[in-house]
Coordinates of N, CA, C and O in Angstrom, one line a residue:
M14 N 0.6 -3.8 -24.1 CA 0.8 -5.1 -23.4 C 0.7 -4.9 -21.9 O 1.2 -3.9 -21.4
I15 N 0.0 -5.7 -21.2 CA -0.2 -5.7 -19.8 C 0.7 -6.8 -19.2 O 0.5 -8.0 -19.6
Q16 N 1.5 -6.5 -18.3 CA 2.3 -7.5 -17.6 C 1.7 -7.7 -16.2 O 1.6 -6.7 -15.4
R17 N 1.4 -8.9 -15.8 CA 0.8 -9.2 -14.5 C 1.7 -10.0 -13.6 O 2.4 -10.8 -14.2
F18 N 1.7 -9.7 -12.3 CA 2.6 -10.4 -11.4 C 1.8 -11.1 -10.3 O 0.8 -10.6 -9.9
D19 N 2.2 -12.3 -10.0 CA 1.6 -13.1 -8.9 C 0.1 -13.2 -9.2 O -0.7 -12.9 -8.3
V20 N -0.2 -13.8 -10.3 CA -1.6 -13.9 -10.8 C -2.3 -15.1 -10.0 O -1.7 -16.2 -10.0
G21 N -3.4 -14.8 -9.4 CA -4.2 -15.8 -8.8 C -5.5 -15.9 -9.4 O -5.8 -15.3 -10.4
P22 N -6.4 -16.8 -8.9 CA -7.7 -17.0 -9.5 C -8.6 -15.7 -9.3 O -9.5 -15.5 -10.1
R23 N -8.3 -14.9 -8.3 CA -9.2 -13.7 -8.0 C -8.5 -12.4 -8.4 O -9.2 -11.5 -8.8
L24 N -7.2 -12.3 -8.2 CA -6.5 -11.1 -8.5 C -5.0 -11.3 -8.7 O -4.5 -12.3 -8.5
S25 N -4.4 -10.2 -9.3 CA -3.0 -10.1 -9.4 C -2.4 -9.2 -8.4 O -3.1 -8.2 -8.1
E26 N -1.3 -9.4 -7.9 CA -0.7 -8.5 -6.9 C -0.3 -7.1 -7.5 O -0.3 -6.1 -6.9
M27 N 0.0 -7.2 -8.9 CA 0.5 -6.0 -9.5 C 0.3 -6.2 -11.0 O 0.4 -7.3 -11.6
A28 N 0.1 -5.1 -11.7 CA 0.0 -5.0 -13.2 C 0.8 -3.8 -13.6 O 0.8 -2.8 -13.0
V29 N 1.5 -4.0 -14.8 CA 2.2 -2.9 -15.4 C 1.7 -2.7 -16.8 O 1.6 -3.6 -17.5
H30 N 1.4 -1.4 -17.1 CA 0.9 -1.0 -18.4 C 1.3 0.4 -18.7 O 1.1 1.3 -17.9
N31 N 1.9 0.6 -19.9 CA 2.2 1.9 -20.4 C 3.1 2.7 -19.4 O 2.8 3.9 -19.1
G32 N 4.0 2.0 -18.7 CA 4.9 2.7 -17.8 C 4.3 3.0 -16.5 O 4.8 3.8 -15.7
V33 N 3.1 2.4 -16.1 CA 2.5 2.7 -14.9 C 2.3 1.3 -14.2 O 1.9 0.4 -14.8
V34 N 2.6 1.3 -12.9 CA 2.5 0.1 -12.0 C 1.2 0.3 -11.1 O 1.1 1.3 -10.5
Y35 N 0.4 -0.7 -11.2 CA -0.9 -0.7 -10.3 C -0.7 -1.8 -9.3 O -0.7 -3.0 -9.7
L36 N -0.7 -1.5 -8.1 CA -0.7 -2.5 -7.0 C -2.1 -2.9 -6.5 O -2.9 -2.0 -6.4
A37 N -2.3 -4.1 -6.2 CA -3.5 -4.5 -5.5 C -3.4 -3.9 -4.0 O -2.3 -3.5 -3.6
G38 N -4.4 -3.9 -3.3 CA -4.4 -3.5 -1.9 C -3.4 -4.4 -1.1 O -3.6 -5.6 -1.2
Q39 N -2.5 -3.8 -0.4 CA -1.5 -4.5 0.4 C -1.9 -4.5 1.8 O -2.3 -3.5 2.4
I40 N -1.8 -5.7 2.4 CA -2.2 -5.9 3.8 C -1.0 -6.6 4.6 O -0.2 -7.1 3.9
A41 N -1.1 -6.5 5.9 CA 0.0 -7.1 6.7 C -0.1 -8.6 6.7 O -1.2 -9.2 6.8
E42 N 1.0 -9.3 6.6 CA 1.1 -10.7 6.8 C 0.8 -11.1 8.2 O 0.1 -12.1 8.5
D43 N 1.3 -10.4 9.1 CA 1.2 -10.7 10.6 C 0.2 -9.7 11.1 O 0.5 -8.6 11.6
A44 N -1.1 -10.1 11.1 CA -2.2 -9.2 11.6 C -2.3 -9.1 13.1 O -3.2 -8.5 13.6
T45 N -1.4 -9.8 13.8 CA -1.4 -9.7 15.3 C -0.7 -8.4 15.8 O -0.9 -8.0 16.9
Q46 N 0.0 -7.7 14.9 CA 0.7 -6.5 15.3 C -0.3 -5.3 15.3 O -1.4 -5.4 14.6
G47 N 0.0 -4.3 16.0 CA -0.8 -3.1 16.0 C -0.6 -2.3 14.7 O 0.0 -2.7 13.8
I48 N -1.2 -1.1 14.7 CA -1.2 -0.3 13.5 C 0.2 0.1 13.0 O 0.5 0.0 11.8
A49 N 1.1 0.4 13.9 CA 2.5 0.7 13.5 C 3.1 -0.5 12.8 O 3.7 -0.4 11.7
G50 N 3.1 -1.6 13.4 CA 3.6 -2.9 12.8 C 3.0 -3.2 11.5 O 3.7 -3.6 10.6
Q51 N 1.7 -3.2 11.5 CA 1.0 -3.5 10.2 C 1.3 -2.5 9.1 O 1.6 -2.9 8.0
T52 N 1.4 -1.2 9.5 CA 1.8 -0.2 8.4 C 3.2 -0.5 7.9 O 3.4 -0.4 6.7
Q53 N 4.1 -0.8 8.8 CA 5.5 -1.1 8.4 C 5.5 -2.3 7.4 O 6.2 -2.3 6.4
Q54 N 4.8 -3.3 7.8 CA 4.7 -4.5 6.9 C 4.2 -4.2 5.5 O 4.7 -4.6 4.5
V55 N 3.1 -3.4 5.5 CA 2.5 -3.0 4.2 C 3.4 -2.2 3.4 O 3.6 -2.4 2.2
L56 N 4.1 -1.2 4.0 CA 5.0 -0.4 3.2 C 6.2 -1.2 2.7 O 6.7 -1.0 1.6
G57 N 6.6 -2.2 3.5 CA 7.7 -3.1 3.0 C 7.2 -3.9 1.8 O 8.0 -4.1 0.9
E58 N 6.0 -4.4 1.8 CA 5.5 -5.1 0.7 C 5.4 -4.2 -0.5 O 5.7 -4.6 -1.7
I59 N 5.0 -3.0 -0.3 CA 4.9 -2.0 -1.4 C 6.3 -1.8 -2.0 O 6.5 -1.8 -3.2
D60 N 7.3 -1.6 -1.1 CA 8.7 -1.4 -1.6 C 9.1 -2.6 -2.5 O 9.7 -2.4 -3.5
A61 N 8.8 -3.8 -2.0 CA 9.3 -5.0 -2.7 C 8.6 -5.2 -4.0 O 9.2 -5.5 -5.0
L62 N 7.3 -4.9 -4.1 CA 6.6 -5.0 -5.4 C 7.1 -3.9 -6.4 O 7.3 -4.2 -7.5
L63 N 7.3 -2.7 -5.9 CA 7.8 -1.7 -6.8 C 9.1 -2.0 -7.3 O 9.4 -1.8 -8.5
A64 N 10.0 -2.6 -6.5 CA 11.3 -3.0 -6.9 C 11.2 -4.0 -8.0 O 12.0 -4.0 -9.0
R65 N 10.3 -5.0 -7.9 CA 10.1 -6.0 -8.9 C 9.7 -5.4 -10.2 O 10.1 -6.0 -11.3
A66 N 9.0 -4.3 -10.2 CA 8.6 -3.6 -11.4 C 9.6 -2.6 -12.0 O 9.4 -2.0 -13.0
G67 N 10.8 -2.5 -11.2 CA 11.8 -1.6 -11.7 C 11.6 -0.2 -11.3 O 12.1 0.7 -12.0
T68 N 10.9 0.1 -10.2 CA 10.7 1.4 -9.8 C 10.8 1.5 -8.2 O 11.2 0.5 -7.6
D69 N 10.4 2.6 -7.6 CA 10.5 2.7 -6.2 C 9.5 3.8 -5.7 O 8.8 4.4 -6.4
K70 N 9.5 3.9 -4.4 CA 8.5 4.8 -3.7 C 8.6 6.3 -4.1 O 7.6 7.0 -3.9
S71 N 9.7 6.7 -4.6 CA 9.9 8.1 -5.1 C 9.0 8.4 -6.3 O 8.8 9.5 -6.7
K72 N 8.5 7.3 -6.9 CA 7.8 7.5 -8.2 C 6.3 7.2 -8.0 O 5.5 7.0 -9.0
I73 N 5.8 7.1 -6.7 CA 4.4 6.9 -6.5 C 3.6 8.0 -7.0 O 3.9 9.2 -6.7
L74 N 2.6 7.7 -7.8 CA 1.7 8.7 -8.4 C 0.5 9.0 -7.5 O -0.1 10.1 -7.5
R75 N 0.1 8.0 -6.7 CA -1.2 8.1 -5.9 C -1.2 6.9 -4.9 O -0.8 5.8 -5.2
A76 N -1.6 7.3 -3.7 CA -1.7 6.2 -2.6 C -3.1 6.4 -2.0 O -3.6 7.5 -1.8
E77 N -3.8 5.2 -1.8 CA -5.1 5.2 -1.2 C -4.9 4.3 0.1 O -4.5 3.2 0.0
I78 N -5.2 4.9 1.2 CA -5.1 4.2 2.5 C -6.5 4.0 3.1 O -7.3 4.9 3.2
F79 N -6.7 2.7 3.4 CA -7.9 2.3 4.1 C -7.5 1.9 5.5 O -6.7 1.0 5.7
I80 N -8.1 2.6 6.5 CA -7.7 2.3 7.9 C -9.0 1.9 8.6 O -10.0 2.5 8.5
K81 N -8.8 0.9 9.4 CA -10.0 0.4 10.1 C -10.5 1.4 11.2 O -11.7 1.6 11.3
D82 N -9.6 2.0 11.9 CA -10.0 2.9 13.0 C -9.3 4.2 12.9 O -8.1 4.2 13.0
L83 N -10.0 5.3 12.8 CA -9.4 6.6 12.7 C -8.6 7.0 14.0 O -7.8 7.9 13.9
Q84 N -8.8 6.3 15.1 CA -8.0 6.5 16.3 C -6.6 6.2 16.0 O -5.7 6.6 16.7
D85 N -6.3 5.3 15.0 CA -4.9 4.9 14.6 C -4.3 5.8 13.6 O -3.2 5.6 13.2
F86 N -5.0 6.9 13.2 CA -4.5 7.8 12.1 C -3.2 8.4 12.4 O -2.3 8.3 11.5
E87 N -3.0 8.9 13.6 CA -1.7 9.6 13.9 C -0.5 8.6 14.0 O 0.6 8.8 13.5
A88 N -0.8 7.4 14.6 CA 0.3 6.4 14.6 C 0.6 5.9 13.3 O 1.8 5.7 12.9
M89 N -0.3 5.7 12.4 CA -0.1 5.3 11.0 C 0.7 6.4 10.3 O 1.7 6.1 9.6
N90 N 0.4 7.6 10.5 CA 1.1 8.7 9.9 C 2.5 8.8 10.3 O 3.4 9.2 9.5
R91 N 2.8 8.5 11.5 CA 4.2 8.5 12.0 C 5.1 7.5 11.2 O 6.2 7.8 10.7
V92 N 4.5 6.3 10.9 CA 5.2 5.3 10.1 C 5.3 5.8 8.7 O 6.4 5.7 8.0
W93 N 4.2 6.3 8.1 CA 4.2 6.8 6.8 C 5.2 7.9 6.6 O 6.0 7.9 5.6
D94 N 5.2 8.9 7.5 CA 6.1 10.0 7.3 C 7.6 9.6 7.3 O 8.4 10.2 6.6
A95 N 7.9 8.6 8.1 CA 9.3 8.1 8.1 C 9.7 7.4 6.9 O 10.8 7.3 6.5
W96 N 8.7 6.8 6.2 CA 8.9 6.0 5.0 C 8.9 6.9 3.7 O 9.7 6.6 2.8
V97 N 8.1 7.9 3.6 CA 8.0 8.7 2.4 C 9.3 9.5 2.1 O 9.7 10.2 3.0
P98 N 9.8 9.4 0.9 CA 11.1 10.2 0.6 C 10.8 11.7 0.7 O 9.8 12.1 0.1
E99 N 11.6 12.4 1.3 CA 11.5 13.8 1.4 C 11.4 14.5 0.0 O 12.1 14.1 -0.9
G100 N 10.4 15.3 -0.2 CA 10.2 16.0 -1.5 C 9.4 15.1 -2.5 O 9.1 15.6 -3.6
N101 N 9.0 13.9 -2.1 CA 8.3 13.0 -3.0 C 7.0 12.5 -2.4 O 6.6 11.4 -2.8
A102 N 6.4 13.2 -1.5 CA 5.1 12.8 -0.9 C 4.1 12.7 -2.0 O 3.9 13.7 -2.7
P103 N 3.4 11.6 -2.3 CA 2.5 11.5 -3.4 C 1.1 12.0 -2.9 O 0.8 12.2 -1.8
P104 N 0.2 12.3 -3.9 CA -1.1 12.5 -3.6 C -1.7 11.3 -2.8 O -1.3 10.2 -3.1
R105 N -2.5 11.6 -1.9 CA -2.9 10.5 -1.0 C -4.4 10.8 -0.5 O -4.7 11.9 -0.2
A106 N -5.1 9.7 -0.3 CA -6.4 9.7 0.3 C -6.4 8.7 1.4 O -5.8 7.6 1.3
T107 N -7.0 9.0 2.6 CA -7.1 8.1 3.7 C -8.6 8.1 4.1 O -9.2 9.1 4.4
V108 N -9.1 6.9 4.2 CA -10.5 6.7 4.5 C -10.7 5.6 5.6 O -9.9 4.7 5.6
Q109 N -11.6 5.8 6.4 CA -12.0 4.7 7.4 C -12.8 3.7 6.6 O -13.7 4.0 5.9
A110 N -12.5 2.4 6.9 CA -13.2 1.3 6.1 C -13.2 0.1 7.0 O -12.2 -0.2 7.7
N111 N -14.2 -0.7 6.8 CA -14.2 -2.1 7.3 C -13.5 -2.9 6.3 O -13.9 -3.0 5.2
L112 N -12.4 -3.5 6.8 CA -11.6 -4.3 5.9 C -12.1 -5.8 5.8 O -12.9 -6.2 6.7
A113 N -11.6 -6.5 4.9 CA -12.2 -7.9 4.6 C -12.0 -8.8 5.8 O -12.8 -9.7 6.0
R114 N -11.0 -8.6 6.6 CA -10.7 -9.5 7.8 C -10.7 -8.6 9.0 O -10.0 -7.6 9.0
P115 N -11.3 -9.0 10.1 CA -11.3 -8.2 11.3 C -9.9 -7.8 11.9 O -9.8 -6.7 12.4
A116 N -8.9 -8.6 11.7 CA -7.6 -8.4 12.3 C -6.8 -7.4 11.5 O -5.8 -6.8 11.9
W117 N -7.2 -7.1 10.2 CA -6.5 -6.2 9.4 C -6.8 -4.8 9.8 O -8.0 -4.4 9.9
L118 N -5.8 -4.0 10.1 CA -6.0 -2.6 10.5 C -5.8 -1.6 9.4 O -6.2 -0.4 9.5
I119 N -5.1 -2.0 8.3 CA -4.8 -1.1 7.3 C -4.6 -1.8 5.9 O -4.1 -3.0 5.9
E120 N -5.0 -1.2 4.9 CA -4.7 -1.7 3.5 C -4.3 -0.5 2.7 O -5.0 0.6 2.8
I121 N -3.3 -0.6 1.9 CA -2.8 0.5 1.0 C -2.8 0.1 -0.4 O -2.2 -1.0 -0.7
V122 N -3.3 0.9 -1.3 CA -3.3 0.7 -2.7 C -2.4 1.8 -3.3 O -2.6 3.0 -3.0
V123 N -1.5 1.4 -4.2 CA -0.5 2.4 -4.8 C -0.5 2.3 -6.3 O -0.6 1.2 -6.8
T124 N -0.4 3.4 -7.0 CA -0.1 3.5 -8.4 C 1.2 4.3 -8.5 O 1.4 5.3 -7.9
A125 N 2.1 3.8 -9.4 CA 3.4 4.4 -9.5 C 3.9 4.4 -11.0 O 3.5 3.6 -11.8
A126 N 4.8 5.3 -11.3 CA 5.4 5.4 -12.6 C 6.6 4.4 -12.6 O 7.2 4.2 -11.5
V127 N 6.9 3.8 -13.7 CA 8.1 3.0 -13.8 C 9.3 3.8 -14.0 O 9.3 4.8 -14.7

């Protein structure tokens, strides 16, 4: 059985199957903020979605980070490092990408165990 959350016409924010949570790419609600603010917003959204699925960031299996400008890499990492639970840093990939909207600086996709 697949359980979907916040299903829209184009995508679901999250799906759970066989004890694994798959999140859609998360972006900042307030795109007027810089990379640190947008990263904090995105990580907050991830925390909230994982909590709804009955899990948390200590159970992340994989994170994929899409960042608009690699000049922001270090500032993004400072926020990420403060957020990741010690001893539970997940496998992660970070790539530079043109995001769907020009104001978005970061998008993060997470897969986690329940």
